[in-house]
């Protein structure tokens, strides 16, 4: 077998070279072309003509077009993605750098029409189209703005949505109530993509749902005219009170984009500081990939930095190494010290978590908190500052466990059967934050391997039971934030092993499933189709990240380096410097069927962790 230590040294060197002067790592968080198209549309609509950026974004979008005129979300998506193609087409036309008669645009237009035209767009895209004057607003939206006024005791209220859902929903409620639209003299004409002239409307069976909410508000609070104005103010205040230091609304692209238009609909001038700061915040999300600009959906520097710092230390880099010390200092400075929306469902919890992004001060999450705690773990004994951060982080983490024993991402106990009635596609992704196998498994792994919490503690036992109850029939687990079943199985197996259950039948079954899906070349690879099909779909090619996850799970659960582990390790060592489509294939997801993430850091992080675990357990 090729020398493991030599392979690790190459990965360590590559990671150290990528560290920024402030101690962080800023590998791109690449999310397709949607944000690039939206940025062009935003800048053109506001008549903020940053030509260099717009031209660069248009060039990037064009570089991703398929031969049939479509755009794809991932390589093996059949034919193309109609929604992404529509967004790309609109953004390119509005850029002014390509004509409608260009053969590439004609092919894109034909693809859009063949797949249902504007009418087939998803709800967020339709809102963008309506806001920019390209599509008629519906008579009513599935959720009325009055939901802002319903108390927490009401069976369906604004805070039953996940924070990810709320931050997009608040501006949407304003926009749909105002039926706001804004065009410029340079707005493209997309009318040839409107096939039926039908209004975007909601189905009759949901009108009773709307009535239920409106009547609930009126019964509780009084006259509808006064309530409407109060609800609009509440939605506006929700946005303005959650603007981060960089001007973004909760540090997300989509919520900030929508907030800008919502504020314009309320009479704000595009020259007001809140609008200018928001645009500047979105511009700050720019990264460059292959010489072209990309607007990231969010900055991922906390996630990158915590994972990389942990991987380096697992691989033998000392906690006193300058790279580790700088990274830990960076992380300590970004631990949260104020209450956020998470406290609504966790009123006794105290701040102490970490968020995903460099500028995130309001929205900690369980994943980034366990990742950051792992990163600082080896420095805690020698420093009261680290000890305090450690104690606050663990206190917050433990307080976030759901009553069902699992861990959510952002807020505890938000699962609500009412969400199933929402007439919005992907509603469970937009609005729900239930416990997931990846969050629960990784939290269990952290508590089992990095703390002194006994396996008999109810906290551990309840999490173990949650995982056992949510295993798939084939032995895998579904991972919410990654692709998908390999990811969830890795997190669950490593968590269960850390809790002392390496010989449990569920773990053995999971290992059997992983061995069964190994590729001939020794690697593993899973398609993004898995999440929308709700079952494992092979990629028919191996990737570094999938292989690292699968082998890491097997290393944790097996006593000996069996043939499958050996072949997987050999694949990693042979592929460390590989550069092809598999290294750019998305390994993260946020919304099945529409939002996939290529983390540029993963190809280094997870192979290094896996090689370190192999060497630590089995030697060279």
PDB file of C-alpha atoms in Angstrom, residues 251-448:
ATOM      1  CA  UNK A 251     -26.114  36.120   6.189  1.00  0.00           C
ATOM      2  CA  UNK A 252     -28.046  34.294   3.425  1.00  0.00           C
ATOM      3  CA  UNK A 253     -28.212  35.393  -0.210  1.00  0.00           C
ATOM      4  CA  UNK A 254     -31.883  34.548  -0.808  1.00  0.00           C
ATOM      5  CA  UNK A 255     -33.262  36.265   2.303  1.00  0.00           C
ATOM      6  CA  UNK A 256     -31.183  39.389   1.629  1.00  0.00           C
ATOM      7  CA  UNK A 257     -32.249  39.509  -2.031  1.00  0.00           C
ATOM      8  CA  UNK A 258     -35.902  39.221  -0.994  1.00  0.00           C
ATOM      9  CA  UNK A 259     -35.492  41.766   1.837  1.00  0.00           C
ATOM     10  CA  UNK A 260     -34.187  44.388  -0.597  1.00  0.00           C
ATOM     11  CA  UNK A 261     -37.312  44.110  -2.744  1.00  0.00           C
ATOM     12  CA  UNK A 262     -39.606  43.925   0.292  1.00  0.00           C
ATOM     13  CA  UNK A 263     -38.167  47.196   1.600  1.00  0.00           C
ATOM     14  CA  UNK A 264     -38.552  48.807  -1.828  1.00  0.00           C
ATOM     15  CA  UNK A 265     -42.204  47.726  -1.802  1.00  0.00           C
ATOM     16  CA  UNK A 266     -42.631  49.539   1.529  1.00  0.00           C
ATOM     17  CA  UNK A 267     -41.358  52.788   0.055  1.00  0.00           C
ATOM     18  CA  UNK A 268     -37.657  52.603   0.821  1.00  0.00           C
ATOM     19  CA  UNK A 269     -35.383  54.284  -1.721  1.00  0.00           C
ATOM     20  CA  UNK A 270     -32.677  52.198  -3.365  1.00  0.00           C
ATOM     21  CA  UNK A 271     -30.227  54.856  -2.120  1.00  0.00           C
ATOM     22  CA  UNK A 272     -31.036  54.311   1.565  1.00  0.00           C
ATOM     23  CA  UNK A 273     -28.184  52.850   3.652  1.00  0.00           C
ATOM     24  CA  UNK A 274     -30.034  49.637   4.494  1.00  0.00           C
ATOM     25  CA  UNK A 275     -30.415  48.833   0.775  1.00  0.00           C
ATOM     26  CA  UNK A 276     -26.878  49.871  -0.156  1.00  0.00           C
ATOM     27  CA  UNK A 277     -25.427  47.884   2.748  1.00  0.00           C
ATOM     28  CA  UNK A 278     -27.447  44.824   1.754  1.00  0.00           C
ATOM     29  CA  UNK A 279     -26.157  44.992  -1.824  1.00  0.00           C
ATOM     30  CA  UNK A 280     -22.604  45.442  -0.535  1.00  0.00           C
ATOM     31  CA  UNK A 281     -23.125  42.417   1.720  1.00  0.00           C
ATOM     32  CA  UNK A 282     -24.205  40.317  -1.245  1.00  0.00           C
ATOM     33  CA  UNK A 283     -21.204  41.488  -3.246  1.00  0.00           C
ATOM     34  CA  UNK A 284     -18.968  40.417  -0.359  1.00  0.00           C
ATOM     35  CA  UNK A 285     -20.167  36.842  -0.934  1.00  0.00           C
ATOM     36  CA  UNK A 286     -18.185  36.808  -4.168  1.00  0.00           C
ATOM     37  CA  UNK A 287     -15.523  34.174  -4.662  1.00  0.00           C
ATOM     38  CA  UNK A 288     -13.529  33.404  -7.806  1.00  0.00           C
ATOM     39  CA  UNK A 289     -13.580  29.936  -9.368  1.00  0.00           C
ATOM     40  CA  UNK A 290     -11.536  29.149 -12.474  1.00  0.00           C
ATOM     41  CA  UNK A 291     -10.973  32.858 -13.031  1.00  0.00           C
ATOM     42  CA  UNK A 292     -14.663  33.822 -12.971  1.00  0.00           C
ATOM     43  CA  UNK A 293     -16.745  35.347 -10.157  1.00  0.00           C
ATOM     44  CA  UNK A 294     -19.371  33.331  -8.286  1.00  0.00           C
ATOM     45  CA  UNK A 295     -21.769  34.759  -5.709  1.00  0.00           C
ATOM     46  CA  UNK A 296     -21.929  32.266  -2.858  1.00  0.00           C
ATOM     47  CA  UNK A 297     -25.244  31.598  -1.146  1.00  0.00           C
ATOM     48  CA  UNK A 298     -23.420  32.091   2.154  1.00  0.00           C
ATOM     49  CA  UNK A 299     -19.889  32.379   3.461  1.00  0.00           C
ATOM     50  CA  UNK A 300     -18.728  29.013   4.860  1.00  0.00           C
ATOM     51  CA  UNK A 301     -15.563  30.040   6.688  1.00  0.00           C
ATOM     52  CA  UNK A 302     -16.584  28.810  10.175  1.00  0.00           C
ATOM     53  CA  UNK A 303     -17.510  25.396   8.772  1.00  0.00           C
ATOM     54  CA  UNK A 304     -14.337  25.170   6.698  1.00  0.00           C
ATOM     55  CA  UNK A 305     -12.088  26.400   9.497  1.00  0.00           C
ATOM     56  CA  UNK A 306     -13.457  24.135  12.216  1.00  0.00           C
ATOM     57  CA  UNK A 307     -13.366  21.003  10.045  1.00  0.00           C
ATOM     58  CA  UNK A 308      -9.898  21.703   8.642  1.00  0.00           C
ATOM     59  CA  UNK A 309      -8.478  22.562  12.049  1.00  0.00           C
ATOM     60  CA  UNK A 310      -9.830  19.300  13.458  1.00  0.00           C
ATOM     61  CA  UNK A 311      -8.488  17.282  10.505  1.00  0.00           C
ATOM     62  CA  UNK A 312      -5.012  18.784  10.904  1.00  0.00           C
ATOM     63  CA  UNK A 313      -4.891  17.873  14.589  1.00  0.00           C
ATOM     64  CA  UNK A 314      -6.207  14.353  13.962  1.00  0.00           C
ATOM     65  CA  UNK A 315      -3.360  14.004  11.463  1.00  0.00           C
ATOM     66  CA  UNK A 316      -0.786  14.867  14.102  1.00  0.00           C
ATOM     67  CA  UNK A 317      -0.391  18.633  13.737  1.00  0.00           C
ATOM     68  CA  UNK A 318       0.250  20.029  17.224  1.00  0.00           C
ATOM     69  CA  UNK A 319      -2.272  22.330  18.942  1.00  0.00           C
ATOM     70  CA  UNK A 320       0.701  24.694  19.300  1.00  0.00           C
ATOM     71  CA  UNK A 321       1.352  24.785  15.551  1.00  0.00           C
ATOM     72  CA  UNK A 322       0.839  28.367  14.276  1.00  0.00           C
ATOM     73  CA  UNK A 323      -1.829  27.236  11.785  1.00  0.00           C
ATOM     74  CA  UNK A 324      -3.875  25.578  14.535  1.00  0.00           C
ATOM     75  CA  UNK A 325      -3.437  28.429  16.998  1.00  0.00           C
ATOM     76  CA  UNK A 326      -4.487  31.051  14.454  1.00  0.00           C
ATOM     77  CA  UNK A 327      -7.525  28.986  13.464  1.00  0.00           C
ATOM     78  CA  UNK A 328      -8.566  28.493  17.078  1.00  0.00           C
ATOM     79  CA  UNK A 329      -8.202  32.201  17.809  1.00  0.00           C
ATOM     80  CA  UNK A 330     -10.409  32.905  14.800  1.00  0.00           C
ATOM     81  CA  UNK A 331     -13.041  30.449  16.049  1.00  0.00           C
ATOM     82  CA  UNK A 332     -13.024  31.759  19.626  1.00  0.00           C
ATOM     83  CA  UNK A 333     -13.727  35.270  18.377  1.00  0.00           C
ATOM     84  CA  UNK A 334     -16.825  34.014  16.561  1.00  0.00           C
ATOM     85  CA  UNK A 335     -18.522  32.087  19.335  1.00  0.00           C
ATOM     86  CA  UNK A 336     -21.988  33.526  19.885  1.00  0.00           C
ATOM     87  CA  UNK A 337     -22.750  35.555  22.987  1.00  0.00           C
ATOM     88  CA  UNK A 338     -26.274  36.815  22.336  1.00  0.00           C
ATOM     89  CA  UNK A 339     -29.709  35.289  22.119  1.00  0.00           C
ATOM     90  CA  UNK A 340     -31.181  34.566  18.703  1.00  0.00           C
ATOM     91  CA  UNK A 341     -34.417  33.069  17.425  1.00  0.00           C
ATOM     92  CA  UNK A 342     -33.215  29.679  18.685  1.00  0.00           C
ATOM     93  CA  UNK A 343     -34.094  30.837  22.223  1.00  0.00           C
ATOM     94  CA  UNK A 344     -37.824  30.958  21.408  1.00  0.00           C
ATOM     95  CA  UNK A 345     -38.041  27.158  21.506  1.00  0.00           C
ATOM     96  CA  UNK A 346     -35.148  26.854  23.951  1.00  0.00           C
ATOM     97  CA  UNK A 347     -35.904  29.544  26.559  1.00  0.00           C
ATOM     98  CA  UNK A 348     -33.553  28.115  29.192  1.00  0.00           C
ATOM     99  CA  UNK A 349     -30.558  27.779  26.849  1.00  0.00           C
ATOM    100  CA  UNK A 350     -27.673  30.222  27.078  1.00  0.00           C
ATOM    101  CA  UNK A 351     -25.642  31.504  24.089  1.00  0.00           C
ATOM    102  CA  UNK A 352     -22.495  29.581  23.219  1.00  0.00           C
ATOM    103  CA  UNK A 353     -22.909  28.058  19.774  1.00  0.00           C
ATOM    104  CA  UNK A 354     -21.207  28.828  16.477  1.00  0.00           C
ATOM    105  CA  UNK A 355     -22.751  29.731  13.121  1.00  0.00           C
ATOM    106  CA  UNK A 356     -21.812  28.755   9.582  1.00  0.00           C
ATOM    107  CA  UNK A 357     -20.526  32.077   8.273  1.00  0.00           C
ATOM    108  CA  UNK A 358     -17.857  34.568   9.220  1.00  0.00           C
ATOM    109  CA  UNK A 359     -20.440  37.312   9.795  1.00  0.00           C
ATOM    110  CA  UNK A 360     -23.026  35.133  11.516  1.00  0.00           C
ATOM    111  CA  UNK A 361     -23.777  36.542  14.987  1.00  0.00           C
ATOM    112  CA  UNK A 362     -27.437  35.519  15.403  1.00  0.00           C
ATOM    113  CA  UNK A 363     -27.961  32.051  14.005  1.00  0.00           C
ATOM    114  CA  UNK A 364     -25.822  29.314  15.573  1.00  0.00           C
ATOM    115  CA  UNK A 365     -26.289  25.713  14.502  1.00  0.00           C
ATOM    116  CA  UNK A 366     -25.571  22.338  16.034  1.00  0.00           C
ATOM    117  CA  UNK A 367     -23.243  21.167  13.242  1.00  0.00           C
ATOM    118  CA  UNK A 368     -20.913  24.160  13.378  1.00  0.00           C
ATOM    119  CA  UNK A 369     -20.933  24.050  17.162  1.00  0.00           C
ATOM    120  CA  UNK A 370     -19.749  20.432  17.407  1.00  0.00           C
ATOM    121  CA  UNK A 371     -17.223  21.102  14.626  1.00  0.00           C
ATOM    122  CA  UNK A 372     -15.808  24.143  16.439  1.00  0.00           C
ATOM    123  CA  UNK A 373     -15.706  22.313  19.768  1.00  0.00           C
ATOM    124  CA  UNK A 374     -13.727  19.463  18.179  1.00  0.00           C
ATOM    125  CA  UNK A 375     -11.288  22.030  16.806  1.00  0.00           C
ATOM    126  CA  UNK A 376     -10.547  23.628  20.195  1.00  0.00           C
ATOM    127  CA  UNK A 377     -10.742  20.410  22.265  1.00  0.00           C
ATOM    128  CA  UNK A 378      -6.987  19.828  22.494  1.00  0.00           C
ATOM    129  CA  UNK A 379      -6.375  23.370  23.771  1.00  0.00           C
ATOM    130  CA  UNK A 380      -8.933  23.414  26.582  1.00  0.00           C
ATOM    131  CA  UNK A 381      -6.818  22.030  29.438  1.00  0.00           C
ATOM    132  CA  UNK A 382      -4.154  24.723  29.235  1.00  0.00           C
ATOM    133  CA  UNK A 383      -6.347  27.823  28.944  1.00  0.00           C
ATOM    134  CA  UNK A 384      -9.183  29.280  31.000  1.00  0.00           C
ATOM    135  CA  UNK A 385     -10.346  31.153  27.891  1.00  0.00           C
ATOM    136  CA  UNK A 386     -10.706  27.908  25.945  1.00  0.00           C
ATOM    137  CA  UNK A 387     -12.283  26.198  28.951  1.00  0.00           C
ATOM    138  CA  UNK A 388     -14.937  28.910  29.172  1.00  0.00           C
ATOM    139  CA  UNK A 389     -15.672  28.648  25.439  1.00  0.00           C
ATOM    140  CA  UNK A 390     -15.838  24.855  25.742  1.00  0.00           C
ATOM    141  CA  UNK A 391     -18.248  24.961  28.673  1.00  0.00           C
ATOM    142  CA  UNK A 392     -20.555  27.467  26.995  1.00  0.00           C
ATOM    143  CA  UNK A 393     -20.488  25.525  23.725  1.00  0.00           C
ATOM    144  CA  UNK A 394     -21.377  22.212  25.332  1.00  0.00           C
ATOM    145  CA  UNK A 395     -24.065  23.810  27.475  1.00  0.00           C
ATOM    146  CA  UNK A 396     -25.724  25.263  24.370  1.00  0.00           C
ATOM    147  CA  UNK A 397     -25.323  22.027  22.395  1.00  0.00           C
ATOM    148  CA  UNK A 398     -26.924  19.881  25.071  1.00  0.00           C
ATOM    149  CA  UNK A 399     -29.802  22.337  25.470  1.00  0.00           C
ATOM    150  CA  UNK A 400     -30.632  21.985  21.760  1.00  0.00           C
ATOM    151  CA  UNK A 401     -31.561  18.285  21.827  1.00  0.00           C
ATOM    152  CA  UNK A 402     -35.129  17.668  20.697  1.00  0.00           C
ATOM    153  CA  UNK A 403     -37.595  15.952  22.984  1.00  0.00           C
ATOM    154  CA  UNK A 404     -37.529  13.006  20.546  1.00  0.00           C
ATOM    155  CA  UNK A 405     -33.811  12.470  21.281  1.00  0.00           C
ATOM    156  CA  UNK A 406     -32.447  13.713  17.967  1.00  0.00           C
ATOM    157  CA  UNK A 407     -30.689  16.959  17.151  1.00  0.00           C
ATOM    158  CA  UNK A 408     -31.988  19.530  14.648  1.00  0.00           C
ATOM    159  CA  UNK A 409     -29.839  22.074  12.837  1.00  0.00           C
ATOM    160  CA  UNK A 410     -30.995  25.444  14.162  1.00  0.00           C
ATOM    161  CA  UNK A 411     -33.969  25.167  16.522  1.00  0.00           C
ATOM    162  CA  UNK A 412     -35.356  22.496  18.771  1.00  0.00           C
ATOM    163  CA  UNK A 413     -38.832  20.980  18.623  1.00  0.00           C
ATOM    164  CA  UNK A 414     -40.066  22.799  15.514  1.00  0.00           C
ATOM    165  CA  UNK A 415     -41.513  19.755  13.756  1.00  0.00           C
ATOM    166  CA  UNK A 416     -45.183  20.459  13.139  1.00  0.00           C
ATOM    167  CA  UNK A 417     -47.789  18.333  11.317  1.00  0.00           C
ATOM    168  CA  UNK A 418     -49.348  21.541   9.952  1.00  0.00           C
ATOM    169  CA  UNK A 419     -46.369  21.996   7.639  1.00  0.00           C
ATOM    170  CA  UNK A 420     -47.555  19.026   5.599  1.00  0.00           C
ATOM    171  CA  UNK A 421     -50.636  21.036   4.578  1.00  0.00           C
ATOM    172  CA  UNK A 422     -48.701  23.913   3.045  1.00  0.00           C
ATOM    173  CA  UNK A 423     -49.333  24.137  -0.718  1.00  0.00           C
ATOM    174  CA  UNK A 424     -45.685  24.944  -1.456  1.00  0.00           C
ATOM    175  CA  UNK A 425     -43.373  22.469  -3.136  1.00  0.00           C
ATOM    176  CA  UNK A 426     -40.316  21.541  -1.073  1.00  0.00           C
ATOM    177  CA  UNK A 427     -42.168  22.908   1.947  1.00  0.00           C
ATOM    178  CA  UNK A 428     -40.565  20.434   4.329  1.00  0.00           C
ATOM    179  CA  UNK A 429     -37.129  21.685   3.263  1.00  0.00           C
ATOM    180  CA  UNK A 430     -38.020  25.363   3.306  1.00  0.00           C
ATOM    181  CA  UNK A 431     -39.941  25.381   6.535  1.00  0.00           C
ATOM    182  CA  UNK A 432     -39.045  22.363   8.659  1.00  0.00           C
ATOM    183  CA  UNK A 433     -36.024  21.694  10.872  1.00  0.00           C
ATOM    184  CA  UNK A 434     -36.611  18.221  12.298  1.00  0.00           C
ATOM    185  CA  UNK A 435     -33.901  16.084  13.842  1.00  0.00           C
ATOM    186  CA  UNK A 436     -31.722  14.370  11.243  1.00  0.00           C
ATOM    187  CA  UNK A 437     -29.368  11.404  11.214  1.00  0.00           C
ATOM    188  CA  UNK A 438     -26.341  13.468  10.214  1.00  0.00           C
ATOM    189  CA  UNK A 439     -26.809  16.035  13.002  1.00  0.00           C
ATOM    190  CA  UNK A 440     -27.687  13.416  15.603  1.00  0.00           C
ATOM    191  CA  UNK A 441     -24.885  11.071  14.575  1.00  0.00           C
ATOM    192  CA  UNK A 442     -22.202  13.733  14.568  1.00  0.00           C
ATOM    193  CA  UNK A 443     -23.336  15.162  17.890  1.00  0.00           C
ATOM    194  CA  UNK A 444     -23.268  11.670  19.366  1.00  0.00           C
ATOM    195  CA  UNK A 445     -19.764  11.134  17.938  1.00  0.00           C
ATOM    196  CA  UNK A 446     -18.601  14.368  19.556  1.00  0.00           C
ATOM    197  CA  UNK A 447     -20.139  13.601  22.946  1.00  0.00           C
ATOM    198  CA  UNK A 448     -18.814  10.031  22.890  1.00  0.00           C
TER     199      UNK A 448
END
